[in-house]
Tab-separated table of C-alpha atoms in Angstrom:
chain	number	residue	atom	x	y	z
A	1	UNK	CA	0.000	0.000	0.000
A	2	UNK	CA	1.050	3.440	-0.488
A	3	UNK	CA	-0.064	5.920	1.644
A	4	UNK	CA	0.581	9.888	-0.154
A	5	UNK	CA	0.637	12.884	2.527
A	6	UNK	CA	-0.102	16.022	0.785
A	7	UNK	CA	-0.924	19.496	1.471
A	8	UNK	CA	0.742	23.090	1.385
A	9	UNK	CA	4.001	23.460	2.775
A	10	UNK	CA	4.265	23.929	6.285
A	11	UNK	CA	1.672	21.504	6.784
A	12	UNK	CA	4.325	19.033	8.027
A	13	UNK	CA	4.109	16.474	5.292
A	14	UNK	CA	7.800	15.293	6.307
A	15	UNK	CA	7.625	15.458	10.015
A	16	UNK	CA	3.713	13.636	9.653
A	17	UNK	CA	5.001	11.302	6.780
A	18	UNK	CA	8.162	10.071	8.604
A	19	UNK	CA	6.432	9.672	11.688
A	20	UNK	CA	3.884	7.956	10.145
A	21	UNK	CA	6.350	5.276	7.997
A	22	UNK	CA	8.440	4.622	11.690
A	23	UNK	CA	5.079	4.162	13.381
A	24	UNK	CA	4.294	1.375	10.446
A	25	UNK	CA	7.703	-0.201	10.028
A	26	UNK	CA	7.543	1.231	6.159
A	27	UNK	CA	10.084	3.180	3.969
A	28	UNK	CA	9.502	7.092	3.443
A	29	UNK	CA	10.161	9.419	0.619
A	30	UNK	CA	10.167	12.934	0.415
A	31	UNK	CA	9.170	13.805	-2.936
A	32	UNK	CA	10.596	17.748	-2.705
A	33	UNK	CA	14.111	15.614	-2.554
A	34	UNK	CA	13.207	13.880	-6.046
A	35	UNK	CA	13.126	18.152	-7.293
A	36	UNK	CA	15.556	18.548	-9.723
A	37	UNK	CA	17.948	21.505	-9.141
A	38	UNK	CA	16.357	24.344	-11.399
A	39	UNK	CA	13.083	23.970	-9.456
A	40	UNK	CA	14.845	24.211	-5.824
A	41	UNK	CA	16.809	26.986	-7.412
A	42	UNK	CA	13.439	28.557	-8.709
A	43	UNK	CA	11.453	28.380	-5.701
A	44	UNK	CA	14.678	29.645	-3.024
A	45	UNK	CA	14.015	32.400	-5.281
A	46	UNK	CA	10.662	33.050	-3.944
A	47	UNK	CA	9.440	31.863	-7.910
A	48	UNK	CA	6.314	29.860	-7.825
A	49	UNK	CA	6.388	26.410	-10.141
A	50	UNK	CA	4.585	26.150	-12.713
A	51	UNK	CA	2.724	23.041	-14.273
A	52	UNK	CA	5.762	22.620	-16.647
A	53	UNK	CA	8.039	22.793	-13.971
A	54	UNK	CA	6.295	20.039	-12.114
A	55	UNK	CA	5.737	17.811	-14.932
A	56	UNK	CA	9.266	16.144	-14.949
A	57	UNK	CA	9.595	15.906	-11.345
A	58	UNK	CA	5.914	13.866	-11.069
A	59	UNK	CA	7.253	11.855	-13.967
A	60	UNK	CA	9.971	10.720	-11.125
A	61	UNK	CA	7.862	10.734	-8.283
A	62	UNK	CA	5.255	8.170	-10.132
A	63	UNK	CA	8.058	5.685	-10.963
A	64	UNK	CA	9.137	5.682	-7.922
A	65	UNK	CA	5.645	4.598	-6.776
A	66	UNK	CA	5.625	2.013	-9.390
A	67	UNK	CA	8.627	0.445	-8.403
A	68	UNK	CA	7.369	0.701	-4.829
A	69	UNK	CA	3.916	-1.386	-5.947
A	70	UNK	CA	5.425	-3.400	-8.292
A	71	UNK	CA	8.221	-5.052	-5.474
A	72	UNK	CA	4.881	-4.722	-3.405
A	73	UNK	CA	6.740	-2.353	-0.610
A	74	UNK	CA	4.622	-0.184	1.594
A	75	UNK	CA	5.404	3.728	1.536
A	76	UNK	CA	4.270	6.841	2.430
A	77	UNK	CA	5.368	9.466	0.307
A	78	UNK	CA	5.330	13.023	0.978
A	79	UNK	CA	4.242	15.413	-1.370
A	80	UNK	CA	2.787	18.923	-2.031
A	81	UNK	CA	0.274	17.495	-4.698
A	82	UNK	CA	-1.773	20.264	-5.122
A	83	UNK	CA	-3.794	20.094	-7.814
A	84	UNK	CA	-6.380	17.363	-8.903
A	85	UNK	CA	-3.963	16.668	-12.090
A	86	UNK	CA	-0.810	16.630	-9.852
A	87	UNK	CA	-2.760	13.858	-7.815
A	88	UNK	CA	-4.235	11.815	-11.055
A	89	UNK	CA	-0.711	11.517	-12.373
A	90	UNK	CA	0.593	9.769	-8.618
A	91	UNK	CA	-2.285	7.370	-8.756
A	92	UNK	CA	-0.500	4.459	-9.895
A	93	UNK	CA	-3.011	1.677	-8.572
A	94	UNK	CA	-6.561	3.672	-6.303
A	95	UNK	CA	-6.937	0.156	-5.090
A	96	UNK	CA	-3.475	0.520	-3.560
A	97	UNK	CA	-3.135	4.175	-2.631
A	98	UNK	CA	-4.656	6.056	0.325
A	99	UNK	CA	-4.568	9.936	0.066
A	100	UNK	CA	-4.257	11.902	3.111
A	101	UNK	CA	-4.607	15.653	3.305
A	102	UNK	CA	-3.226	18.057	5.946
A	103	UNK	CA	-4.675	20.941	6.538
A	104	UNK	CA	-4.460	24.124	9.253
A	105	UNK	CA	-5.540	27.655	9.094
A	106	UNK	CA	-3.283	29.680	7.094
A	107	UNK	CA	-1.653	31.155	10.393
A	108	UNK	CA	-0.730	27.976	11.730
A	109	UNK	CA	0.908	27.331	8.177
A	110	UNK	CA	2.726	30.890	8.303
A	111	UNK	CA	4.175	30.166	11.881
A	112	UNK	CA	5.601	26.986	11.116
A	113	UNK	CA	7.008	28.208	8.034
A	114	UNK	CA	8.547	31.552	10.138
A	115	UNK	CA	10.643	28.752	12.425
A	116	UNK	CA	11.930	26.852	9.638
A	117	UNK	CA	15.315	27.080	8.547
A	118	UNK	CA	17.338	25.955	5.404
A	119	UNK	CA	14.571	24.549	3.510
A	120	UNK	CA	14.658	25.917	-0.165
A	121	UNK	CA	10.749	26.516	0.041
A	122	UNK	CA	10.479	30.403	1.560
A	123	UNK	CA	7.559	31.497	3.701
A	124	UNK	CA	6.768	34.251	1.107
A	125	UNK	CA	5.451	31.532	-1.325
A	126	UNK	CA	2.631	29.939	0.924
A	127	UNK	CA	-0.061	32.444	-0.091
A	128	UNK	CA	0.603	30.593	-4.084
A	129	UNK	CA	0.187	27.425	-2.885
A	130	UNK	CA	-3.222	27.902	-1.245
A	131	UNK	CA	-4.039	29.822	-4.350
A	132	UNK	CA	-2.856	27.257	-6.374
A	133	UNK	CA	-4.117	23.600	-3.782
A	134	UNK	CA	-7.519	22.240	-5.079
A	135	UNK	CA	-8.519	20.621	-1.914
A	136	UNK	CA	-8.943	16.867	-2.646
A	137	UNK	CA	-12.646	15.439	-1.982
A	138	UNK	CA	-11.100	11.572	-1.883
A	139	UNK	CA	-8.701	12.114	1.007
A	140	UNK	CA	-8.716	11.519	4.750
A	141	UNK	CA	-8.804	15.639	6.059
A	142	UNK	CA	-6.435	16.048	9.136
A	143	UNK	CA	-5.887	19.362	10.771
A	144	UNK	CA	-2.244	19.673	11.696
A	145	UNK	CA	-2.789	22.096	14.754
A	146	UNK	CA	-1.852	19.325	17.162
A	147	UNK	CA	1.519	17.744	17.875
A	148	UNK	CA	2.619	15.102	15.214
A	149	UNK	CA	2.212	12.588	17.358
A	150	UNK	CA	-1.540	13.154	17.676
A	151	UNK	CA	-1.891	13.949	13.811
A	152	UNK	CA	-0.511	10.337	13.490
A	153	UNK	CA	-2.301	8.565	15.308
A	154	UNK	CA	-5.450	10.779	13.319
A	155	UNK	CA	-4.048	9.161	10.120
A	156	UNK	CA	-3.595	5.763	11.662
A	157	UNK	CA	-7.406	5.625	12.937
A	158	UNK	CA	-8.510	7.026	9.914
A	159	UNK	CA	-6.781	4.521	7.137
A	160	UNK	CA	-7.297	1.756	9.697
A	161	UNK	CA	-3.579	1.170	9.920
């Protein structure tokens, strides 16, 4: 099974994700780490992606959820997955993927995202992402305003895992 975290950044996709994978004794992949460079560059610069920035880097991020079904390993991924297209093009296998979407008031998101340090994704571009997010109707909806460890165990009871 594959299990895909998404939602805005600052949502804590990693910290949930991670958390989540130890919790289930499965492997974890950040997708922003499958980026290639001229998108990190782009977005450090406080430059929104566009769609034909993110089409090669879902192009990776699906085959790495095909080889992750096909040697039939369980992962959570994390990943922004925005849009309604962004998420058609990571559903490999519905039968086999569970889509879970965290959400908090944009202040919540804006704090976090204050207190972070050396990630390439700057604070200044969380306004485009709500703009851009098309919030997913076939997803488990967690708010991330608790501690991680509660959010888990949210997703956990949720899935059924």
């Amino acid at each position: 099974m594959v299990v895909i975290i998404m939602g805005v950044s600052g949502a804590g996709k990693t910290t949930v994700g991670q958390a989540l994978a130890r919790s289930l004794g499965w492997r974890f992949l950040d997708a922003d780490d499958l980026h290639p460079r001229s998108n990190v560059a782009k977005m450090a610069a406080g430059v929104p992606l566009t769609d034909e920035d993110r089409t090669p880097w879902l192009a990776v991020v699906r085959g790495q959820l095909q080889a992750a079904m096909e040697r039939d390993e369980d992962l959570v991924l994390a990943s922004s997955a925005l849009k309604r297209a962004y998420r058609d093009q990571l559903e490999v296998d519905p039968a086999r993927t569970r889509w879970v979407y965290l959400n908090a008031p944009r202040e919540v998101l804006a704090g976090r995202l204050a207190k972070r340090h050396g990630h390439f994704m700057p604070p200044s571009l969380l306004d485009s992402q709500l703009a851009t997010l098309e919030v997913p109707t076939q997803a488990l909806e967690v708010d991330v305003s608790p501690p991680p460890p509660e959010v888990v165990a949210r997703v956990r009871e949720g899935l059924k895992l």
